Short mmCIF file of C-alpha atoms and ligand atoms in Angstrom, two decimals:
data_model
loop_
_atom_site.label_atom_id
_atom_site.label_comp_id
_atom_site.label_asym_id
_atom_site.label_seq_id
_atom_site.Cartn_x
_atom_site.Cartn_y
_atom_site.Cartn_z
CA MET A 369 -26.84 0.28 -26.30
CA LEU A 370 -27.32 2.57 -29.29
CA THR A 371 -27.68 0.99 -32.71
CA LYS A 372 -26.81 3.36 -35.53
CA ARG A 373 -26.00 1.32 -38.56
CA ASP A 374 -27.07 3.72 -41.31
CA PHE A 375 -25.06 6.26 -43.28
CA TYR A 376 -26.17 9.76 -44.23
CA ILE A 377 -26.10 9.92 -48.01
CA ASN A 378 -27.92 12.32 -50.30
CA GLY A 379 -30.06 13.74 -47.53
CA SER A 380 -31.30 10.46 -46.02
CA TRP A 381 -30.15 7.74 -43.67
CA VAL A 382 -29.45 4.62 -45.74
CA ALA A 383 -28.48 1.07 -44.83
CA PRO A 384 -24.91 0.00 -45.68
CA ALA A 385 -24.38 -2.05 -48.84
CA THR A 386 -22.89 -4.89 -46.79
CA ALA A 387 -23.54 -5.32 -43.08
CA ARG A 388 -20.30 -5.06 -41.11
CA ASP A 389 -20.94 -4.21 -37.46
CA TYR A 390 -18.48 -2.37 -35.26
CA GLN A 391 -18.83 -1.97 -31.51
CA VAL A 392 -18.00 1.43 -30.07
CA ILE A 393 -16.51 0.92 -26.61
CA ASN A 394 -17.13 3.30 -23.72
CA PRO A 395 -13.57 3.83 -22.39
CA SER A 396 -14.84 4.62 -18.88
CA ASN A 397 -16.10 1.07 -18.31
CA GLU A 398 -14.86 -0.96 -21.33
CA GLU A 399 -18.49 -1.83 -22.21
CA PRO A 400 -19.87 -1.54 -25.76
CA CYS A 401 -22.02 1.61 -25.94
CA ALA A 402 -23.05 1.62 -29.62
CA ILE A 403 -23.07 -0.48 -32.76
CA ILE A 404 -22.32 1.19 -36.06
CA SER A 405 -21.56 -0.17 -39.54
CA LEU A 406 -18.25 0.03 -41.32
CA GLY A 407 -18.79 1.00 -44.93
CA ASP A 408 -17.25 -0.56 -47.99
CA GLN A 409 -16.45 0.58 -51.54
CA ALA A 410 -20.14 0.63 -52.60
CA ASP A 411 -21.02 2.96 -49.70
CA THR A 412 -18.06 5.22 -50.41
CA ASP A 413 -19.01 5.35 -54.10
CA ALA A 414 -22.64 6.15 -53.27
CA ALA A 415 -21.64 9.02 -50.98
CA VAL A 416 -19.13 10.43 -53.47
CA ALA A 417 -21.70 10.18 -56.27
CA ALA A 418 -24.24 12.07 -54.13
CA ALA A 419 -21.67 14.77 -53.39
CA LYS A 420 -20.70 14.99 -57.06
CA ALA A 421 -24.32 15.35 -58.15
CA ALA A 422 -24.97 18.07 -55.57
CA LEU A 423 -21.83 20.04 -56.42
CA PRO A 424 -23.00 22.22 -59.34
CA GLY A 425 -26.12 23.41 -57.51
CA TRP A 426 -24.32 24.10 -54.23
CA ALA A 427 -21.34 25.80 -55.88
CA ALA A 428 -23.79 28.06 -57.75
CA THR A 429 -25.78 28.90 -54.59
CA PRO A 430 -24.99 32.52 -53.67
CA PRO A 431 -22.40 32.67 -50.86
CA ARG A 432 -24.83 34.59 -48.64
CA GLU A 433 -27.37 31.77 -48.91
CA ARG A 434 -24.72 29.13 -48.18
CA ALA A 435 -23.74 31.14 -45.09
CA ARG A 436 -27.37 31.34 -43.94
CA LEU A 437 -27.81 27.56 -44.21
CA VAL A 438 -24.50 26.80 -42.50
CA ALA A 439 -25.33 29.25 -39.69
CA ALA A 440 -28.60 27.36 -39.14
CA ILE A 441 -26.55 24.32 -38.01
CA LEU A 442 -25.88 26.29 -34.82
CA ASP A 443 -29.60 26.41 -33.96
CA GLN A 444 -29.64 22.61 -34.01
CA TYR A 445 -26.52 22.56 -31.85
CA GLU A 446 -28.07 24.91 -29.28
CA ALA A 447 -31.22 22.80 -29.10
CA ARG A 448 -29.32 19.53 -28.57
CA LEU A 449 -26.15 20.59 -26.75
CA GLN A 450 -26.60 18.32 -23.72
CA GLU A 451 -27.21 15.22 -25.86
CA PHE A 452 -24.29 16.17 -28.11
CA ALA A 453 -21.88 16.54 -25.18
CA GLU A 454 -23.09 13.25 -23.71
CA ALA A 455 -22.33 11.46 -27.00
CA ILE A 456 -18.77 12.83 -27.05
CA SER A 457 -18.29 12.00 -23.41
CA MET A 458 -19.46 8.40 -23.82
CA GLU A 459 -17.59 7.57 -27.01
CA MET A 460 -14.16 9.05 -26.26
CA GLY A 461 -14.09 9.55 -22.50
CA ALA A 462 -14.09 13.34 -22.06
CA PRO A 463 -15.66 14.11 -18.65
CA ILE A 464 -19.12 15.56 -19.15
CA ASP A 465 -18.27 19.04 -17.86
CA PHE A 466 -15.25 19.18 -20.18
CA ALA A 467 -17.38 17.90 -23.05
CA LEU A 468 -19.99 20.60 -22.37
CA GLU A 469 -17.56 23.45 -21.79
CA GLU A 470 -14.66 22.67 -24.14
CA GLN A 471 -15.31 19.88 -26.63
CA ALA A 472 -18.84 20.59 -27.91
CA PRO A 473 -18.46 24.41 -28.07
CA CYS A 474 -15.72 23.99 -30.68
CA LEU A 475 -18.58 23.81 -33.18
CA PRO A 476 -20.07 27.28 -32.56
CA TRP A 477 -16.62 28.79 -31.96
CA HIS A 478 -15.22 27.71 -35.32
CA THR A 479 -18.47 28.24 -37.20
CA GLN A 480 -18.79 31.83 -36.00
CA ASN A 481 -15.16 32.55 -36.84
CA PHE A 482 -15.58 31.05 -40.30
CA LEU A 483 -18.76 33.01 -40.92
CA LYS A 484 -16.95 36.23 -40.03
CA ALA A 485 -13.98 35.42 -42.28
CA PHE A 486 -16.34 34.34 -45.05
CA GLU A 487 -17.75 37.87 -45.32
CA HIS A 488 -14.31 39.03 -46.46
CA ILE A 489 -13.64 36.41 -49.12
CA GLU A 490 -13.02 38.18 -52.42
CA TRP A 491 -14.33 35.82 -55.06
CA VAL A 492 -12.96 37.88 -57.95
CA ARG A 493 -9.55 39.46 -57.40
CA PRO A 494 -8.35 41.91 -60.05
CA LEU A 495 -4.60 41.56 -60.53
CA GLY A 496 -4.06 45.31 -60.50
CA ALA A 497 -3.47 48.30 -62.73
CA GLN A 498 -0.44 46.63 -64.35
CA ALA A 499 -2.71 43.88 -65.76
CA PRO A 500 -6.03 45.38 -66.88
CA GLY A 501 -8.80 42.82 -67.36
CA SER A 502 -6.87 40.09 -65.53
CA ALA A 503 -8.26 38.50 -62.42
CA VAL A 504 -7.92 35.56 -60.13
CA VAL A 505 -11.29 33.96 -59.57
CA MET A 506 -11.78 31.81 -56.46
CA GLU A 507 -13.86 28.65 -56.86
CA PRO A 508 -14.78 25.70 -54.67
CA ILE A 509 -12.33 22.88 -55.25
CA GLY A 510 -15.13 20.30 -55.66
CA VAL A 511 -16.00 17.09 -53.81
CA VAL A 512 -13.91 16.80 -50.65
CA GLY A 513 -13.25 13.83 -48.37
CA LEU A 514 -12.95 14.68 -44.68
CA ILE A 515 -11.24 12.16 -42.41
CA THR A 516 -11.24 12.96 -38.70
CA PRO A 517 -9.87 11.47 -35.45
CA TRP A 518 -11.47 10.82 -32.06
CA ASN A 519 -9.55 13.13 -29.73
CA TRP A 520 -11.36 16.44 -30.36
CA PRO A 521 -14.01 14.94 -32.62
CA VAL A 522 -16.33 17.90 -33.10
CA ASN A 523 -13.49 20.37 -33.28
CA GLN A 524 -12.07 18.60 -36.29
CA ILE A 525 -15.41 18.13 -38.00
CA ALA A 526 -16.12 21.85 -37.55
CA LEU A 527 -12.70 22.81 -38.90
CA LYS A 528 -13.37 20.83 -42.09
CA ALA A 529 -17.08 20.48 -42.85
CA ILE A 530 -18.04 24.10 -42.07
CA PRO A 531 -15.47 25.82 -44.33
CA ALA A 532 -15.91 23.17 -47.03
CA MET A 533 -19.64 23.86 -47.22
CA LEU A 534 -19.20 27.63 -46.99
CA ALA A 535 -16.69 27.51 -49.82
CA GLY A 536 -19.26 25.77 -52.03
CA CYS A 537 -17.72 22.29 -51.86
CA THR A 538 -19.73 19.17 -51.21
CA CYS A 539 -18.30 16.62 -48.83
CA VAL A 540 -18.11 13.09 -47.52
CA LEU A 541 -17.09 12.79 -43.87
CA LYS A 542 -15.53 9.64 -42.50
CA PRO A 543 -15.24 10.21 -38.77
CA SER A 544 -13.10 8.03 -36.55
CA GLU A 545 -14.73 4.68 -35.89
CA GLU A 546 -13.91 5.35 -32.21
CA SER A 547 -16.08 8.48 -32.10
CA PRO A 548 -18.87 8.20 -34.69
CA LEU A 549 -21.79 9.33 -32.51
CA ASP A 550 -21.17 13.08 -32.42
CA ALA A 551 -20.47 12.95 -36.16
CA MET A 552 -23.83 11.29 -36.79
CA MET A 553 -25.50 14.00 -34.71
CA PHE A 554 -23.67 16.59 -36.80
CA ALA A 555 -25.22 14.99 -39.90
CA GLU A 556 -28.62 15.35 -38.23
CA PHE A 557 -27.87 19.03 -37.53
CA CYS A 558 -27.04 19.54 -41.23
CA HIS A 559 -30.23 17.76 -42.26
CA ASP A 560 -32.44 19.73 -39.87
CA ALA A 561 -30.72 23.00 -40.79
CA GLY A 562 -31.86 22.46 -44.38
CA ILE A 563 -28.47 21.85 -45.97
CA PRO A 564 -29.50 20.48 -49.39
CA ALA A 565 -29.29 16.74 -50.06
CA GLY A 566 -25.84 15.56 -51.13
CA VAL A 567 -23.93 18.59 -49.84
CA PHE A 568 -22.90 16.85 -46.63
CA ASN A 569 -22.64 13.04 -46.53
CA LEU A 570 -21.34 10.70 -43.86
CA VAL A 571 -20.04 7.16 -44.18
CA ASN A 572 -18.64 5.39 -41.14
CA GLY A 573 -15.69 3.14 -41.68
CA ASP A 574 -12.13 2.35 -40.82
CA GLY A 575 -8.91 3.69 -42.27
CA ALA A 576 -8.15 0.68 -44.43
CA GLY A 577 -11.68 0.72 -45.88
CA VAL A 578 -13.58 3.98 -46.36
CA GLY A 579 -10.52 6.05 -45.38
CA SER A 580 -8.32 4.74 -48.17
CA GLN A 581 -11.26 4.49 -50.63
CA LEU A 582 -11.87 8.21 -50.23
CA SER A 583 -8.15 8.99 -50.43
CA SER A 584 -7.78 7.24 -53.78
CA HIS A 585 -11.22 8.07 -55.22
CA PRO A 586 -11.02 9.66 -58.70
CA ASP A 587 -14.06 11.88 -58.04
CA VAL A 588 -12.70 13.31 -54.80
CA GLU A 589 -10.68 16.48 -55.47
CA MET A 590 -9.29 16.94 -52.00
CA ILE A 591 -8.72 15.08 -48.74
CA SER A 592 -8.63 17.02 -45.53
CA PHE A 593 -7.17 14.80 -42.83
CA THR A 594 -6.45 15.04 -39.12
CA GLY A 595 -4.85 12.16 -37.27
CA SER A 596 -1.59 10.30 -36.94
CA THR A 597 1.52 11.01 -38.98
CA ARG A 598 1.44 7.34 -40.00
CA ALA A 599 -2.02 7.64 -41.54
CA GLY A 600 -1.14 11.05 -43.05
CA LYS A 601 1.68 9.41 -45.01
CA ALA A 602 -0.56 6.52 -46.13
CA ILE A 603 -3.20 8.99 -47.31
CA SER A 604 -0.65 11.08 -49.22
CA LYS A 605 0.53 7.95 -51.03
CA ALA A 606 -3.02 6.77 -51.78
CA ALA A 607 -3.93 10.24 -53.05
CA ALA A 608 -0.87 10.55 -55.28
CA GLU A 609 -2.37 8.48 -58.10
CA THR A 610 -5.16 11.02 -58.63
CA LEU A 611 -3.02 14.06 -57.67
CA LYS A 612 -5.75 15.43 -55.46
CA ARG A 613 -5.04 18.17 -52.92
CA VAL A 614 -4.21 16.72 -49.50
CA THR A 615 -4.15 18.82 -46.35
CA LEU A 616 -2.76 17.18 -43.24
CA GLU A 617 -3.04 18.02 -39.56
CA LEU A 618 -0.91 15.44 -37.75
CA GLY A 619 0.80 14.76 -34.47
CA GLY A 620 3.00 16.97 -32.31
CA LYS A 621 5.61 17.01 -29.58
CA GLY A 622 5.28 20.58 -28.35
CA ALA A 623 7.99 22.22 -26.28
CA ASN A 624 7.08 24.64 -23.50
CA LEU A 625 10.00 26.95 -22.63
CA LEU A 626 9.71 28.14 -19.06
CA PHE A 627 12.14 30.88 -18.01
CA ALA A 628 13.02 32.04 -14.49
CA ASP A 629 11.01 35.24 -15.06
CA ALA A 630 7.77 33.36 -15.89
CA ARG A 631 4.60 34.35 -14.03
CA ASP A 632 3.96 32.59 -10.70
CA ASP A 633 1.37 30.14 -11.96
CA ALA A 634 3.31 29.13 -15.10
CA VAL A 635 4.29 25.64 -13.87
CA GLU A 636 0.77 24.88 -12.71
CA TRP A 637 -0.67 26.13 -16.01
CA SER A 638 1.85 24.00 -17.94
CA VAL A 639 0.97 20.78 -16.11
CA ARG A 640 -2.78 21.33 -16.33
CA ARG A 641 -2.53 22.22 -20.01
CA MET A 642 -0.61 18.97 -20.62
CA MET A 643 -3.14 16.83 -18.74
CA GLU A 644 -6.21 18.45 -20.35
CA ASN A 645 -8.24 15.98 -22.42
CA THR A 646 -6.14 13.27 -20.70
CA GLY A 647 -3.14 14.37 -22.75
CA GLN A 648 -4.87 13.47 -26.01
CA SER A 649 -4.23 16.69 -27.92
CA CYS A 650 -1.84 16.98 -30.82
CA ASN A 651 -0.82 20.44 -29.50
CA ALA A 652 -0.17 19.23 -25.94
CA PRO A 653 2.88 20.95 -24.37
CA SER A 654 4.45 17.57 -23.63
CA ARG A 655 8.08 18.69 -23.18
CA LEU A 656 8.50 21.25 -20.41
CA LEU A 657 11.94 22.87 -20.77
CA VAL A 658 12.85 24.74 -17.58
CA GLU A 659 15.66 27.26 -17.01
CA ARG A 660 18.19 25.67 -14.65
CA SER A 661 17.92 28.30 -11.89
CA VAL A 662 14.25 27.44 -11.25
CA TYR A 663 14.39 23.79 -12.32
CA ASP A 664 14.20 22.02 -8.91
CA LYS A 665 11.37 24.25 -7.76
CA ALA A 666 9.49 23.68 -11.02
CA VAL A 667 9.88 19.88 -10.81
CA ALA A 668 8.52 19.84 -7.24
CA LYS A 669 5.58 22.03 -8.22
CA ALA A 670 4.84 19.96 -11.33
CA ALA A 671 4.72 16.77 -9.23
CA GLU A 672 2.43 18.45 -6.70
CA VAL A 673 0.03 19.64 -9.42
CA ALA A 674 -0.01 16.26 -11.20
CA ASN A 675 -0.72 14.49 -7.90
CA SER A 676 -3.65 16.82 -7.29
CA ILE A 677 -5.32 15.98 -10.63
CA THR A 678 -8.08 13.45 -10.14
CA VAL A 679 -9.12 10.74 -12.58
CA GLY A 680 -12.68 9.50 -13.02
CA PRO A 681 -15.43 8.26 -15.32
CA ALA A 682 -16.57 10.50 -18.12
CA HIS A 683 -20.23 10.62 -17.09
CA GLU A 684 -19.41 12.09 -13.66
CA ALA A 685 -19.50 15.87 -13.26
CA GLY A 686 -16.33 17.54 -12.04
CA PRO A 687 -12.90 18.75 -13.08
CA HIS A 688 -11.24 15.29 -13.20
CA ILE A 689 -9.62 13.85 -16.31
CA GLY A 690 -11.25 10.85 -17.97
CA PRO A 691 -9.84 7.62 -19.38
CA VAL A 692 -7.86 7.48 -22.62
CA VAL A 693 -9.81 6.39 -25.67
CA ASN A 694 -9.08 2.68 -25.97
CA LYS A 695 -7.02 -0.32 -24.94
CA ARG A 696 -4.51 0.20 -27.74
CA GLN A 697 -3.76 3.74 -26.58
CA TRP A 698 -3.65 2.59 -22.94
CA ASP A 699 -1.14 -0.15 -23.77
CA GLN A 700 0.97 2.25 -25.83
CA ILE A 701 1.05 4.83 -23.04
CA GLN A 702 1.97 2.19 -20.44
CA GLY A 703 4.79 0.98 -22.69
CA LEU A 704 6.13 4.51 -23.07
CA ILE A 705 5.97 5.23 -19.32
CA GLN A 706 7.94 2.02 -18.74
CA LYS A 707 10.39 3.06 -21.42
CA GLY A 708 10.90 6.41 -19.64
CA ILE A 709 11.75 4.56 -16.42
CA ASP A 710 14.02 2.08 -18.24
CA GLU A 711 15.91 4.83 -20.07
CA GLY A 712 16.69 6.62 -16.78
CA ALA A 713 14.23 9.52 -16.58
CA ARG A 714 13.20 10.35 -12.98
CA LEU A 715 9.54 9.54 -12.28
CA VAL A 716 8.19 12.21 -9.92
CA ALA A 717 4.42 11.60 -10.25
CA GLY A 718 2.18 8.81 -11.53
CA GLY A 719 3.68 5.79 -13.26
CA THR A 720 2.48 2.57 -14.84
CA GLY A 721 -0.76 0.73 -14.04
CA LEU A 722 -4.30 1.82 -13.28
CA PRO A 723 -4.75 4.64 -10.79
CA GLU A 724 -5.74 3.53 -7.27
CA GLY A 725 -9.36 2.48 -6.95
CA PHE A 726 -9.82 1.37 -10.58
CA ASN A 727 -9.92 -2.15 -11.95
CA ARG A 728 -11.51 -1.38 -15.32
CA GLY A 729 -11.66 1.51 -17.76
CA PHE A 730 -8.68 2.89 -19.67
CA TYR A 731 -7.45 5.19 -16.91
CA VAL A 732 -3.89 6.47 -16.71
CA LYS A 733 -2.14 8.10 -13.74
CA PRO A 734 -1.19 11.74 -14.42
CA THR A 735 2.53 11.17 -14.85
CA VAL A 736 5.55 13.48 -14.71
CA PHE A 737 9.15 12.63 -15.55
CA ALA A 738 12.03 14.92 -14.59
CA ASP A 739 15.65 14.83 -15.84
CA VAL A 740 14.50 13.76 -19.28
CA LYS A 741 17.29 14.00 -21.83
CA SER A 742 17.13 14.88 -25.52
CA GLY A 743 16.84 11.71 -27.53
CA MET A 744 15.06 9.60 -24.88
CA THR A 745 12.03 7.83 -26.33
CA ILE A 746 9.59 9.83 -24.18
CA GLU A 747 11.23 13.04 -25.44
CA ARG A 748 10.94 11.99 -29.11
CA GLU A 749 7.62 10.20 -29.45
CA GLU A 750 4.13 11.60 -29.21
CA ILE A 751 2.68 9.76 -26.20
CA PHE A 752 -0.92 11.00 -26.53
CA GLY A 753 -1.63 10.47 -22.85
CA PRO A 754 -1.24 12.39 -19.56
CA VAL A 755 2.55 12.16 -19.43
CA LEU A 756 4.81 15.21 -19.07
CA SER A 757 8.57 15.21 -19.64
CA ILE A 758 10.66 17.91 -17.92
CA LEU A 759 14.14 18.88 -19.19
CA PRO A 760 16.49 21.55 -17.83
CA PHE A 761 18.24 24.15 -20.02
CA GLU A 762 21.02 26.66 -19.35
CA THR A 763 20.56 29.24 -22.13
CA GLU A 764 17.86 30.45 -24.49
CA ASP A 765 19.84 29.09 -27.44
CA GLU A 766 20.01 25.65 -25.88
CA ALA A 767 16.24 25.73 -25.21
CA VAL A 768 15.54 26.61 -28.84
CA ARG A 769 17.85 23.85 -30.03
CA ILE A 770 16.09 21.22 -27.89
CA ALA A 771 12.63 22.55 -28.82
CA ASN A 772 13.35 22.43 -32.55
CA ASP A 773 15.10 19.05 -32.49
CA THR A 774 11.98 17.03 -33.29
CA PRO A 775 10.38 15.75 -36.48
CA TYR A 776 7.19 17.54 -35.40
CA GLY A 777 6.34 21.24 -35.51
CA LEU A 778 2.82 21.97 -34.35
CA THR A 779 2.63 24.27 -31.27
CA ASN A 780 5.42 25.52 -29.02
CA TYR A 781 4.85 27.50 -25.84
CA VAL A 782 6.85 30.17 -24.02
CA GLN A 783 6.55 31.33 -20.41
CA THR A 784 8.49 34.55 -19.79
CA SER A 785 7.82 38.12 -18.72
CA ASP A 786 10.50 39.46 -21.08
CA ALA A 787 8.58 40.81 -24.08
CA ARG A 788 11.67 41.01 -26.30
CA ARG A 789 12.52 37.40 -25.61
CA ALA A 790 8.91 36.37 -26.28
CA ASN A 791 8.99 38.08 -29.67
CA ARG A 792 12.39 36.58 -30.48
CA LEU A 793 11.13 33.09 -29.69
CA GLY A 794 7.97 33.69 -31.67
CA HIS A 795 10.30 33.68 -34.68
CA ALA A 796 12.95 31.15 -33.58
CA LEU A 797 10.68 28.22 -32.72
CA LYS A 798 9.97 26.00 -35.71
CA SER A 799 6.27 25.30 -35.52
CA GLY A 800 3.02 26.37 -37.08
CA MET A 801 1.92 28.01 -33.83
CA VAL A 802 3.61 29.63 -30.82
CA GLU A 803 1.62 30.54 -27.71
CA MET A 804 3.06 32.85 -25.04
CA ASN A 805 2.23 32.99 -21.34
CA GLY A 806 -0.96 30.95 -21.51
CA LYS A 807 -2.53 33.03 -24.26
CA SER A 808 -4.24 30.76 -26.73
CA ARG A 809 -4.91 31.49 -30.38
CA GLY A 810 -7.29 34.36 -31.00
CA ALA A 811 -10.59 34.22 -32.86
CA GLY A 812 -9.96 33.98 -36.59
CA SER A 813 -6.46 32.53 -36.40
CA PHE A 814 -5.62 29.12 -37.85
CA PHE A 815 -4.50 25.79 -36.46
CA GLY A 816 -1.67 24.06 -38.30
CA GLY A 817 1.92 22.94 -38.26
CA VAL A 818 5.13 22.42 -40.19
CA LYS A 819 7.37 19.39 -40.77
CA GLN A 820 5.78 16.06 -39.82
CA SER A 821 2.92 17.78 -38.04
CA GLY A 822 1.51 18.42 -41.50
CA ARG A 823 0.94 21.76 -43.16
CA ALA A 824 -2.80 22.30 -42.99
CA ARG A 825 -4.02 25.78 -42.03
CA GLU A 826 -7.41 25.17 -40.47
CA GLY A 827 -9.54 28.05 -39.23
CA GLY A 828 -10.30 31.62 -40.24
CA VAL A 829 -9.70 32.86 -43.74
CA TRP A 830 -6.84 30.37 -44.30
CA GLY A 831 -9.13 27.46 -43.44
CA LEU A 832 -11.68 28.68 -45.99
CA GLU A 833 -9.09 29.16 -48.71
CA GLU A 834 -7.90 25.57 -48.29
CA PHE A 835 -11.18 24.57 -49.93
CA LEU A 836 -10.91 27.09 -52.77
CA GLU A 837 -9.10 26.84 -56.06
CA ALA A 838 -7.60 29.96 -57.62
CA LYS A 839 -8.27 30.33 -61.34
CA SER A 840 -6.46 32.93 -63.48
CA VAL A 841 -8.81 34.64 -65.94
CA SER A 842 -7.72 37.27 -68.44
CA GLY A 843 -10.20 39.38 -70.39
CA TYR A 844 -12.48 39.66 -67.35
CA ASP A 845 -15.05 42.45 -67.48
CA PHE A 846 -15.09 44.07 -64.04
CA GLY A 847 -17.92 46.37 -65.10
CA LEU A 848 -20.46 43.54 -64.91
CA LYS A 849 -21.92 42.44 -61.62
CA ASP A 850 -20.40 39.07 -60.70
CA ALA A 851 -22.74 36.25 -59.66
CA ALA A 852 -20.55 35.47 -56.67
CA GLU A 853 -21.00 38.88 -55.06
P1 NAD B 892 -5.34 7.46 -36.99
O1 NAD B 892 -4.51 8.38 -37.75
O2 NAD B 892 -5.14 6.00 -37.20
O3 NAD B 892 -6.90 7.77 -37.21
C1 NAD B 892 -7.41 9.06 -37.57
C2 NAD B 892 -8.44 8.89 -38.68
O4 NAD B 892 -7.81 8.41 -39.86
C3 NAD B 892 -9.53 7.89 -38.37
O5 NAD B 892 -10.74 8.33 -38.96
C4 NAD B 892 -9.03 6.63 -39.06
O6 NAD B 892 -10.06 5.73 -39.36
C5 NAD B 892 -8.41 7.21 -40.30
N1 NAD B 892 -7.36 6.42 -40.93
C6 NAD B 892 -6.46 5.62 -40.33
N2 NAD B 892 -5.64 5.07 -41.24
C7 NAD B 892 -6.03 5.54 -42.46
C8 NAD B 892 -5.58 5.33 -43.80
N3 NAD B 892 -4.55 4.53 -44.07
N4 NAD B 892 -6.23 5.96 -44.79
C9 NAD B 892 -7.26 6.79 -44.53
N5 NAD B 892 -7.73 7.01 -43.29
C10 NAD B 892 -7.12 6.40 -42.26
O7 NAD B 892 -5.16 7.76 -35.47
P2 NAD B 892 -5.47 6.73 -34.32
O8 NAD B 892 -5.08 5.33 -34.67
O9 NAD B 892 -6.87 6.94 -33.95
O10 NAD B 892 -4.42 7.20 -33.25
C11 NAD B 892 -3.07 6.81 -33.42
C12 NAD B 892 -2.16 7.94 -33.14
O11 NAD B 892 -2.46 9.09 -33.96
C13 NAD B 892 -2.31 8.47 -31.74
O12 NAD B 892 -1.54 7.71 -30.85
C14 NAD B 892 -1.81 9.88 -31.87
O13 NAD B 892 -0.42 9.90 -31.79
C15 NAD B 892 -2.20 10.29 -33.25
N6 NAD B 892 -3.38 11.14 -33.31
C16 NAD B 892 -3.19 12.45 -33.58
C17 NAD B 892 -4.28 13.30 -33.68
C18 NAD B 892 -4.11 14.76 -33.97
O14 NAD B 892 -5.06 15.51 -33.82
N7 NAD B 892 -2.98 15.19 -34.42
C19 NAD B 892 -5.55 12.78 -33.51
C20 NAD B 892 -5.72 11.43 -33.26
C21 NAD B 892 -4.62 10.63 -33.18
#
């Protein structure tokens, strides 16, 4: 078992102020796989103080030099990719091939996109000919607290820590206590890349402890959070006292509108996309809305695809899905599957209980419900497991109404070969993102939602600007060379 009790503060690994051990459980076998420490107020204060002390120097470092140092993190990643993927796989249950091919590579993918967008940041923006000598100057917001979940752990660290550092902010990361190991390796990457002491700090902890201490800390100017809507609300309240900026990336209940003219593999794509990462993605297309004329065929195909998806331990190579992250999630998913049955949805694949052949590990059967109706619990609540709900619709208007009738608004999906309809729905669906015909977001776009999915815009130029503050300056001499250029 790994023992990793220390926190990364001011460029070194330091022991926690008070020892409070936490066992990280391997969801594939329910065995402890690591011991970490949960920090307390003294640890949070030490990390924030280190970040505050490092801020002036880092903010004054020329952007090109910050970019060079951040880019060097990728050399560390390349050198330790296998170990990195194994850590993710062990702590949160992503099968090793998926961890190597999808989870871990989120770091280089986002970093490269940020580096490209960073080249185009205008630090000094003249207002225009109508306002001579007036400019908006972009500056790092300051010390930022980054709070991340376990489901795509590196993805979310990359979407926060990389742009924060590029922007000239200094940061304190509190990763999920369920997935601290990849985060601690990320701290090692920063260290070995030569990121100066205090620019990136890491304190492990839980939400009630380090999470809320960061959210209410007077020296933290911004919290960037990804996780549950419940925690997002708690963080917003905790942050209100200091009026810091809060950006939230929360849950989702994505609709996937499948029309009769969809491409042949659209149902299969939809089921596989739902089951990916064992359904633990906030942008999972968890409500498949199918045009009535192809509904029966789609339900039969969806059941066939779900039944063909295998389940297995995370350390084994192969295309199977792994367990869900922990017992609490497993219990919640089981309860929701039972609720679907009790409320009259038609179970066509999977169901409650462990899949055949398993007596331990948090495994869930790939499950599909047909004849789900608007308002059923499984249609309303984010399940965060491999459970798909299928609903029929008669008209495009009805599909839009069902899709938009949710407190969430993260990603919606459309499967159609009618380009006009696709464009129309690109506007009509109320969400931060719409993806057509299996095409995922392009390089440089952002990830983010509306409504109770939160309103963060993470990625690309938008993700960088989240960490910048705009300052209006009048009487600015554009003839002089600016230090930021
Ligand atoms: P969570 O929101 O409780 O945890 C996410 C992160 O926030 C963790 O680092 C946690 O320690 C921290 N946190 C929790 N409460 C906090 C608080 N009051 N103040 C500050 N930080 C706090 O998520 P979870 O318990 O791991 O999962 C619960 C549900 O959240 C899931 O069932 C799923 O619906 C949702 N979820 C969504 C995403 C997403 O990407 N949108 C990711 C993970 C979980």
